[in-house]
Coordinates of N, CA, C and O in Angstrom, one line a residue:
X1 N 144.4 106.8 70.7 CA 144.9 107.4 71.9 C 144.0 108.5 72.4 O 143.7 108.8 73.6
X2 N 143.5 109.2 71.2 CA 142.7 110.4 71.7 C 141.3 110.3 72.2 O 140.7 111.2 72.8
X3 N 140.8 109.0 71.8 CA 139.5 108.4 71.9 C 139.8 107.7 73.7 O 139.0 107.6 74.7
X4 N 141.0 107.4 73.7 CA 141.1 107.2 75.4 C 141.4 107.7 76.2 O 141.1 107.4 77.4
X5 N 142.1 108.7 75.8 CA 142.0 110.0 77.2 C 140.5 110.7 76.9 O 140.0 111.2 78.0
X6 N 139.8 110.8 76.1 CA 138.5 111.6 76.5 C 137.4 110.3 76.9 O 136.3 110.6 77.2
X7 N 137.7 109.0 76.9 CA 136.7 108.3 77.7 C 137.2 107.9 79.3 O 136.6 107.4 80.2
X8 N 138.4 108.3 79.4 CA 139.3 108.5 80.8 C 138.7 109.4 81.3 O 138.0 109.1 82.3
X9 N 138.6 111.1 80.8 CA 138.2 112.0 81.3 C 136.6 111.4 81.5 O 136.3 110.9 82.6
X10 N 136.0 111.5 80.6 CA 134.8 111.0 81.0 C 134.2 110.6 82.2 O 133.3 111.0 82.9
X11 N 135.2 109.5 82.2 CA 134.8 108.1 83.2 C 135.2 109.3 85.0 O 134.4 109.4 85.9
X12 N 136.6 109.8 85.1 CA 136.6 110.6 85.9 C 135.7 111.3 86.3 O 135.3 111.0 87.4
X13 N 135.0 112.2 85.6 CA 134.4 113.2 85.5 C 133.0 112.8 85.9 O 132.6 113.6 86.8
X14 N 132.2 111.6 85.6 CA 131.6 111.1 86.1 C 131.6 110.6 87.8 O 130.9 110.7 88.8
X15 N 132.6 110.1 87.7 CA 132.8 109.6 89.6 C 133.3 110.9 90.4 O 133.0 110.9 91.6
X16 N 133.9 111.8 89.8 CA 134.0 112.7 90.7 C 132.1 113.4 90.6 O 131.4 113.4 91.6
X17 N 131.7 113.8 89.5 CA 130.4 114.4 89.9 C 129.4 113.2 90.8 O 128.3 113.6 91.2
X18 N 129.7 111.8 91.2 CA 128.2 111.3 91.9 C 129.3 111.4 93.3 O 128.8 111.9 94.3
X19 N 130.2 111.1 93.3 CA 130.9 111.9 94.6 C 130.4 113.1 95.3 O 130.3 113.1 96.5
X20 N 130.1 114.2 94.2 CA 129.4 115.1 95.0 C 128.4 115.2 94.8 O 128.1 116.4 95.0
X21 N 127.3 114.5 94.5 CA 125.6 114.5 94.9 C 125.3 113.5 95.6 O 124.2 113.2 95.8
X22 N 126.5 112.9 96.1 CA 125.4 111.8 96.9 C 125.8 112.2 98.8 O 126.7 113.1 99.2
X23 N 125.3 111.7 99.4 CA 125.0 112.6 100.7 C 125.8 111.1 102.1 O 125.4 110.0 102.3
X24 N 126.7 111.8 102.8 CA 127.9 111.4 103.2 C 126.6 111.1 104.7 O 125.9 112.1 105.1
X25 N 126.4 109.5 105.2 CA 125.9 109.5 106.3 C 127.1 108.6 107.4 O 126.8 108.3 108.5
X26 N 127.9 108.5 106.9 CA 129.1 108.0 107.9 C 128.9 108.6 109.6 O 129.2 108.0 110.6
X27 N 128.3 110.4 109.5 CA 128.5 110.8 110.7 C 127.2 110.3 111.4 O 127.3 110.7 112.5
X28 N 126.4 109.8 111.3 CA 124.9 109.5 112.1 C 125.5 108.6 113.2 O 126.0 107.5 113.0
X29 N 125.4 109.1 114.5 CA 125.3 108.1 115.3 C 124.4 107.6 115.9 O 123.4 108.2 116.2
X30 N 124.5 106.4 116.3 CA 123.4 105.3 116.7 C 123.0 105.8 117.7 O 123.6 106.5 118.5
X31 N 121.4 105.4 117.6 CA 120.4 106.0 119.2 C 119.7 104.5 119.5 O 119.4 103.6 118.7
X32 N 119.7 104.7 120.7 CA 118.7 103.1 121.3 C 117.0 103.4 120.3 O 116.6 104.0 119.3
X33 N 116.6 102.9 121.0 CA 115.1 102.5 120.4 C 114.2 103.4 121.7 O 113.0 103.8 121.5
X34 N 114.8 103.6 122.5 CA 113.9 104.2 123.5 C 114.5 105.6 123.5 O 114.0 106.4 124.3
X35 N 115.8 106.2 122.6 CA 116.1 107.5 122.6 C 115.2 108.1 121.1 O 115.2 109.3 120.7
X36 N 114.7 107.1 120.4 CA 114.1 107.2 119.1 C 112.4 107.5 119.3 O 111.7 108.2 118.6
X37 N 112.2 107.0 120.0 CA 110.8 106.9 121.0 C 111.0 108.0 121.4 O 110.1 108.7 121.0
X38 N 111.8 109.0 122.1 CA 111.8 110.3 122.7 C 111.8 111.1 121.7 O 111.7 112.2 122.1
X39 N 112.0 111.2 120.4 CA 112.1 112.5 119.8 C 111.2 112.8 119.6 O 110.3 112.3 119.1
X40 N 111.4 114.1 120.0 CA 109.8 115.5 120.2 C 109.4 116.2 119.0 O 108.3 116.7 119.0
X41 N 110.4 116.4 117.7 CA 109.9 117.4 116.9 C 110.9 117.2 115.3 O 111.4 118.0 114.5
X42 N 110.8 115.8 115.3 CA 111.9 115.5 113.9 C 111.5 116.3 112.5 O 110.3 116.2 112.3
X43 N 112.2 116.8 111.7 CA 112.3 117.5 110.8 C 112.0 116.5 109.4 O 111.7 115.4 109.5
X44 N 112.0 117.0 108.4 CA 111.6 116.8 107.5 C 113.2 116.2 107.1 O 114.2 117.0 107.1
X45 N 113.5 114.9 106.9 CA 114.7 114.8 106.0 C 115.8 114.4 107.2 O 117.0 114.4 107.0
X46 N 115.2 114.1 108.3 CA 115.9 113.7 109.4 C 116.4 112.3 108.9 O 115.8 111.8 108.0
X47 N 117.4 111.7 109.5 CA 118.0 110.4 109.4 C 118.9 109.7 110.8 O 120.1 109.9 111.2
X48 N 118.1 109.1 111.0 CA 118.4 108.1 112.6 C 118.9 106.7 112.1 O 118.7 106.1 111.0
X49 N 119.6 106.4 113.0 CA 119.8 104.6 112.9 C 119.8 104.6 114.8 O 120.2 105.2 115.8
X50 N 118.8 103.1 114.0 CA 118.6 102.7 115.9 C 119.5 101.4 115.7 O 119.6 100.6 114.8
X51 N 120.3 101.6 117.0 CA 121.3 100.3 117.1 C 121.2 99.2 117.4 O 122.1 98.4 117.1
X52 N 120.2 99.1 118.1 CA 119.4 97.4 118.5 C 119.0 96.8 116.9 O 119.4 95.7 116.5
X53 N 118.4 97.4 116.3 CA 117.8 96.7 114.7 C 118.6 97.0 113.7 O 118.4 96.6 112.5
X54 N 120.0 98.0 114.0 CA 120.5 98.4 112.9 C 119.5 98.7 111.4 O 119.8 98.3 110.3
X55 N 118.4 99.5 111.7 CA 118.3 100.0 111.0 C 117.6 101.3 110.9 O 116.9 101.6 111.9
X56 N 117.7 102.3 109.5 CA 118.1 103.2 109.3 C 116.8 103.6 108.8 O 116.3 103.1 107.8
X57 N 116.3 104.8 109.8 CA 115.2 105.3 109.4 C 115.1 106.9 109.0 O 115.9 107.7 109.3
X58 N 114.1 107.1 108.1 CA 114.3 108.7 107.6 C 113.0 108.7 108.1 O 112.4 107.7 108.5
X59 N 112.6 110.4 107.8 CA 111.5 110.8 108.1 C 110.7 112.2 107.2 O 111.2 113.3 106.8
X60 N 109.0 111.7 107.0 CA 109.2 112.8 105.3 C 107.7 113.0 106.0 O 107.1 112.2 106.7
X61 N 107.5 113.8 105.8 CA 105.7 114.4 106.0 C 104.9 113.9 107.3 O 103.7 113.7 107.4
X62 N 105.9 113.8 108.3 CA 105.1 113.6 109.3 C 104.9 111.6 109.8 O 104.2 111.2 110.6
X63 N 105.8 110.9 109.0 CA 106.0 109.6 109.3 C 107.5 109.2 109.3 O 108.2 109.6 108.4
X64 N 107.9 108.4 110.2 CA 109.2 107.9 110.4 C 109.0 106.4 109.1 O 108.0 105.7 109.0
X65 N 110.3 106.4 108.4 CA 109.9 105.0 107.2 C 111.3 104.4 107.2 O 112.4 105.0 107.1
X66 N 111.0 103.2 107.4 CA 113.0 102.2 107.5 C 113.3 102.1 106.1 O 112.3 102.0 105.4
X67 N 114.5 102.2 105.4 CA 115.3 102.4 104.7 C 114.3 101.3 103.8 O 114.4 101.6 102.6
X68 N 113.5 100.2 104.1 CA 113.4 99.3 103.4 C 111.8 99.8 102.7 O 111.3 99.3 101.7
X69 N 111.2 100.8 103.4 CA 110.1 101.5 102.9 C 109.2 101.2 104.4 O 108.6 102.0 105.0
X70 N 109.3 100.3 104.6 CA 108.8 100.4 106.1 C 108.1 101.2 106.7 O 108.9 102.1 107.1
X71 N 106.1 101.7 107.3 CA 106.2 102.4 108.0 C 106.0 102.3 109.2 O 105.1 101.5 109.5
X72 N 106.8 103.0 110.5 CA 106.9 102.8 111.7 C 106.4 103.4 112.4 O 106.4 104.5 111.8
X73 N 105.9 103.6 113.4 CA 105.2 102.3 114.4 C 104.0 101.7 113.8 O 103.2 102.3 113.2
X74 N 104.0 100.7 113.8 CA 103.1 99.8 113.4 C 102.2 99.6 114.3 O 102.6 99.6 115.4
X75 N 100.7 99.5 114.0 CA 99.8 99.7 115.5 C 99.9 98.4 116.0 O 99.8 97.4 115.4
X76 N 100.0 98.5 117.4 CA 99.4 97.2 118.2 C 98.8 97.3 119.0 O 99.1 98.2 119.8
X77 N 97.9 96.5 119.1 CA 96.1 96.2 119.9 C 96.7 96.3 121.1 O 97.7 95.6 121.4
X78 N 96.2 97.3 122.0 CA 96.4 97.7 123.5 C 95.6 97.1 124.2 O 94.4 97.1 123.9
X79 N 96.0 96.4 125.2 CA 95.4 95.7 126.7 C 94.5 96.3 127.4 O 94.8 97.3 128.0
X80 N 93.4 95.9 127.3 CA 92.5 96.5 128.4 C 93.0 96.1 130.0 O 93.1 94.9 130.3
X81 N 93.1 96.8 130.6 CA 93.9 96.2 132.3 C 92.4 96.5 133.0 O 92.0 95.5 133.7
X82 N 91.6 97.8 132.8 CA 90.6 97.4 133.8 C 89.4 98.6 133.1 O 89.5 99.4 132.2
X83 N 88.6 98.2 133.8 CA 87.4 99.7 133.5 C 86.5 99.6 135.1 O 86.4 98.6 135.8
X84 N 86.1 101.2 135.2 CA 85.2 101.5 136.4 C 84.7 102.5 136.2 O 85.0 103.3 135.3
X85 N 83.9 102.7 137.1 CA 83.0 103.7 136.6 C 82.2 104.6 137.7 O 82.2 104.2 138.8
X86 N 81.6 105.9 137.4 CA 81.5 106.8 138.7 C 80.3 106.8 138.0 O 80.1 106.1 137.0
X87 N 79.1 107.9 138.6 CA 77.9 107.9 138.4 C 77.6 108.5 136.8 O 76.6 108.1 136.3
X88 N 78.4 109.3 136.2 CA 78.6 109.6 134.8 C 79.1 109.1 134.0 O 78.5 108.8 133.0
X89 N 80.9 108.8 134.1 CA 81.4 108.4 133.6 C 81.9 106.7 133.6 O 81.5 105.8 134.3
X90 N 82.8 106.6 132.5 CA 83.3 104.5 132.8 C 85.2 105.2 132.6 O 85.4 106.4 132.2
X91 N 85.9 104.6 132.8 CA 86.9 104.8 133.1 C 88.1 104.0 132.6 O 88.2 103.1 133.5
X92 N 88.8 103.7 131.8 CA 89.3 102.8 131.0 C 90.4 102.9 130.8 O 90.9 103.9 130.2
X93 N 91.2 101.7 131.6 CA 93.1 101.9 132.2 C 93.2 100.5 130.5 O 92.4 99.8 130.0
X94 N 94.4 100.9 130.4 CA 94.7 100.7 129.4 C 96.5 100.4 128.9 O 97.1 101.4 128.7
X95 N 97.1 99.4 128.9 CA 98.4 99.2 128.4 C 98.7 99.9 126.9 O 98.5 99.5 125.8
X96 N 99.3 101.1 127.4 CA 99.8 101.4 125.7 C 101.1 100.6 125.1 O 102.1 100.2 125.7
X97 N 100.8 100.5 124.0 CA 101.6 99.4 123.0 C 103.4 100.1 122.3 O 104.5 99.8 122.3
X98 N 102.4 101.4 121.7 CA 103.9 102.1 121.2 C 103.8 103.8 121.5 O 102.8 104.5 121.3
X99 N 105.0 104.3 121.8 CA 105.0 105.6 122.1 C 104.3 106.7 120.7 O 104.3 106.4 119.5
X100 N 103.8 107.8 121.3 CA 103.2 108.8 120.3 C 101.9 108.2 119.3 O 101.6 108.8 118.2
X101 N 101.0 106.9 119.7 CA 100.0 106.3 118.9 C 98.8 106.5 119.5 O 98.8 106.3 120.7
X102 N 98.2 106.7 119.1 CA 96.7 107.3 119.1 C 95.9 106.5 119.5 O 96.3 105.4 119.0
X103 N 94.7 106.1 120.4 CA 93.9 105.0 120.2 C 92.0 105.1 120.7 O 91.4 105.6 121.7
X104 N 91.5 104.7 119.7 CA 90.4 104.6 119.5 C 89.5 104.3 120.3 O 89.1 103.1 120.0
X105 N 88.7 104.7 121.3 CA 87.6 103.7 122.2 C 86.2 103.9 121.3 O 85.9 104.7 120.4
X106 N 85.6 103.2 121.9 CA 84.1 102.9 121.4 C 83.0 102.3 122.0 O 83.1 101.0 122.1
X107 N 82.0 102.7 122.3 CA 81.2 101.6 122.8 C 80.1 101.2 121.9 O 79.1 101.8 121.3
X108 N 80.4 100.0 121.9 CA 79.7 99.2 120.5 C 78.5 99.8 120.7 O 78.3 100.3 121.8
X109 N 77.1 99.9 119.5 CA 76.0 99.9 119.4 C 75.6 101.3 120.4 O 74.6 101.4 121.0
X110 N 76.5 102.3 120.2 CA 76.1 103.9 121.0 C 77.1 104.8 120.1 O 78.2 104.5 119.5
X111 N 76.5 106.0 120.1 CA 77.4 107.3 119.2 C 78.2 107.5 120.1 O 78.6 108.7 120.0
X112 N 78.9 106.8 121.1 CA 80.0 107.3 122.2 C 80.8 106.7 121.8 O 80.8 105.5 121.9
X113 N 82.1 107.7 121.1 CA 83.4 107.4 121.2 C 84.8 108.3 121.3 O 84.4 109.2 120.6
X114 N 86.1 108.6 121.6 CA 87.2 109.2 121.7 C 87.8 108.8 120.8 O 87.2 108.0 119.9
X115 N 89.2 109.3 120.8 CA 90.5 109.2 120.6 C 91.4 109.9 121.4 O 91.3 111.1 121.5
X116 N 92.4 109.2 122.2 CA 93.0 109.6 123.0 C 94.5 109.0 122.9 O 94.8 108.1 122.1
X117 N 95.2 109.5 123.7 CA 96.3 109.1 123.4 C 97.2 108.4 124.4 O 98.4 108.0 124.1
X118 N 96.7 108.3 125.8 CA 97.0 107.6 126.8 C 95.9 107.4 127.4 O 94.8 107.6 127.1
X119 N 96.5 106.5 128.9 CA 95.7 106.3 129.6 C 95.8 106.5 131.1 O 96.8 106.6 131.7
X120 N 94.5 106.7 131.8 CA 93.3 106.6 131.5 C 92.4 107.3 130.0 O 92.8 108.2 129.3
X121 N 91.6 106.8 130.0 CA 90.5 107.4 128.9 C 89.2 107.0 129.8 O 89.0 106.0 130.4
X122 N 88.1 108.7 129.8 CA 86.7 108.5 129.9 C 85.9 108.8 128.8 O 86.1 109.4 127.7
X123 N 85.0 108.3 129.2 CA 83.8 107.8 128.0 C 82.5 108.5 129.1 O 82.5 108.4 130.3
X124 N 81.6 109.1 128.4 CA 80.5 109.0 129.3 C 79.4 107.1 129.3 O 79.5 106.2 128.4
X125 N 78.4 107.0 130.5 CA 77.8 106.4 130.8 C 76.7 106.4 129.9 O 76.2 107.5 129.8
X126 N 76.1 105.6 129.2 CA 75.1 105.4 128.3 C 74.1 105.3 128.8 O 73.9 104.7 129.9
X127 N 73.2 105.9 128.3 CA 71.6 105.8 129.4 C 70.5 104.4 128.6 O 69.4 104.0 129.2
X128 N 70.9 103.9 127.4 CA 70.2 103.0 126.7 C 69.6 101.6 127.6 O 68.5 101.2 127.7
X129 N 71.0 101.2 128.1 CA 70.9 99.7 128.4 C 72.0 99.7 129.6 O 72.3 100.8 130.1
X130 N 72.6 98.4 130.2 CA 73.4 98.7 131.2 C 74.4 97.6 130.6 O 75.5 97.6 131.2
X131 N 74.3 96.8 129.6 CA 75.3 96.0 129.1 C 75.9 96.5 127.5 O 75.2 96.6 126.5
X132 N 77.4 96.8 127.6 CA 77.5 97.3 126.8 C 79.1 96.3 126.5 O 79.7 95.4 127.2
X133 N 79.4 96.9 124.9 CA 81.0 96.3 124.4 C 81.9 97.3 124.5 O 81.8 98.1 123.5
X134 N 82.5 97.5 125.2 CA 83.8 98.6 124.8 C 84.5 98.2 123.9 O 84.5 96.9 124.0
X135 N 85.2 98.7 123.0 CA 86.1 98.7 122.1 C 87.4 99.2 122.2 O 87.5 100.4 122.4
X136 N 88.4 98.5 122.0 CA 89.8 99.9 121.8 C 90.8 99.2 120.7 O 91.5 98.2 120.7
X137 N 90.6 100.3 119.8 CA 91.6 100.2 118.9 C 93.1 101.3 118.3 O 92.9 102.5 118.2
X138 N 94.5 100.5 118.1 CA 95.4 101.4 117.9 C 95.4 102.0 116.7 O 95.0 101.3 115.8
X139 N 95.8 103.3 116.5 CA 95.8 104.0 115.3 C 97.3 104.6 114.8 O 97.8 105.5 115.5
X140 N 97.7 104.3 114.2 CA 99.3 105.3 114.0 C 99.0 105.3 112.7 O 98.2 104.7 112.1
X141 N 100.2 106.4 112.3 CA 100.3 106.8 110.3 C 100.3 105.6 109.5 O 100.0 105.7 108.3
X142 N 100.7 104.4 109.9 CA 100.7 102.9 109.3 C 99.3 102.8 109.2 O 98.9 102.6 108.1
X143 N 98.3 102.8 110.2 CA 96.9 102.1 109.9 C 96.6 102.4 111.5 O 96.8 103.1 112.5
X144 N 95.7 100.9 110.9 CA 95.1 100.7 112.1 C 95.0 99.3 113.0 O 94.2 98.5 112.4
X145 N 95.5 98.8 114.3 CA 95.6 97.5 114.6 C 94.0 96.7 114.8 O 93.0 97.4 114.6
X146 N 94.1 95.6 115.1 CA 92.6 94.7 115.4 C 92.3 95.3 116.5 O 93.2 95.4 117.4
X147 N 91.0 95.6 116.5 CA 90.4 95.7 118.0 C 90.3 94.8 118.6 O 90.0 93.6 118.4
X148 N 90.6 95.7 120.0 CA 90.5 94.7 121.4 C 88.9 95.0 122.0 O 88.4 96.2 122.1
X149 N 88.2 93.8 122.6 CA 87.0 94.2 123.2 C 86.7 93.8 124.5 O 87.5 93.2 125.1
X150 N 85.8 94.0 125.1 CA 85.6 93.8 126.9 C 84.0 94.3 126.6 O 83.4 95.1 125.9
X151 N 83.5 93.2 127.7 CA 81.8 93.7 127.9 C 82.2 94.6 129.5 O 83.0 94.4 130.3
X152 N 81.4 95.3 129.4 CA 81.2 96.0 130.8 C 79.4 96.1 131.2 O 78.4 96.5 130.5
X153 N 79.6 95.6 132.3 CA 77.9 95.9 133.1 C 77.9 96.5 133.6 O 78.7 96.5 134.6
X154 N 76.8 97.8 133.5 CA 76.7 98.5 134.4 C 75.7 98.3 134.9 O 74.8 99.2 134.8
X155 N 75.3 97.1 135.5 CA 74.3 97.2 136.2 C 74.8 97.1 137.9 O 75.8 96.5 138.3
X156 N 73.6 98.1 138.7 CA 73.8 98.1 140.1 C 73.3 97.3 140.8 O 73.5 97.3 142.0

């Protein structure tokens, strides 16, 4: 009998202590995907659930990660919509893919390139040749997506 009240206590004693280390998220309420996309300045140890995907993202060193290890935003290859160009510069409109992601231009075969983070993006005019590859590629804390490319002529 005394061997079972102290493995009783035990067993109590145990569920009441992971009762109190483990961390009560019942209060989180749900945000859309586009109110998740707006946050300006998430903390270390923050915890969101977006309600369209039901699912539950934290955030640790500067990257948002889904419950499943997931990291989010994942890059995706941005649309070139157009390019133009003034007597210096080329000009490069651009579909961005996901909010807060960074993206890469390039003009193939020249030391000319950015990182910017919307669009437009300028690039200076190359004095080499008049046929060139622009490049643009997406970057976020995940990586990096496939580049997208476009020839541009600058010939007059």
């Amino acid at each position: 009998m005394k061997y079972i009240i102290t493995l009783l206590f035990c067993l109590i004693f145990s569920f009441v202590n992971a009762q109190n280390t483990s961390t009560n998220i019942s209060n989180i309420q749900p945000i859309s995907t586009a109110e998740f996309n707006s946050i300006q300045s998430p903390k270390n140890g923050d915890i969101v659930l977006i309600k369209e995907t039901a699912t539950l993202m934290y955030y640790v060193n500067n990257t948002w990660f889904a419950m499943q290890g997931e990291c989010t935003p994942k890059p995706n290859t941005p649309k070139i919509d157009s390019v133009t160009t003034t007597e210096t510069t080329i000009v490069i409109y651009f579909t961005p893919t996901v909010q807060k992601q960074q993206y890469e231009l390039q003009i193939l075969d020249t030391d000319i390139k950015a990182t910017v983070s919307k669009s437009p993006a300028q690039l200076p005019i190359p004095k080499e040749k008049s046929v060139y590859v622009l490049q643009i590629q997406a970057i976020t804390p995940c990586g990096k997506a496939g580049p997208m490319a476009t020839v541009i002529n600058l010939q007059k």
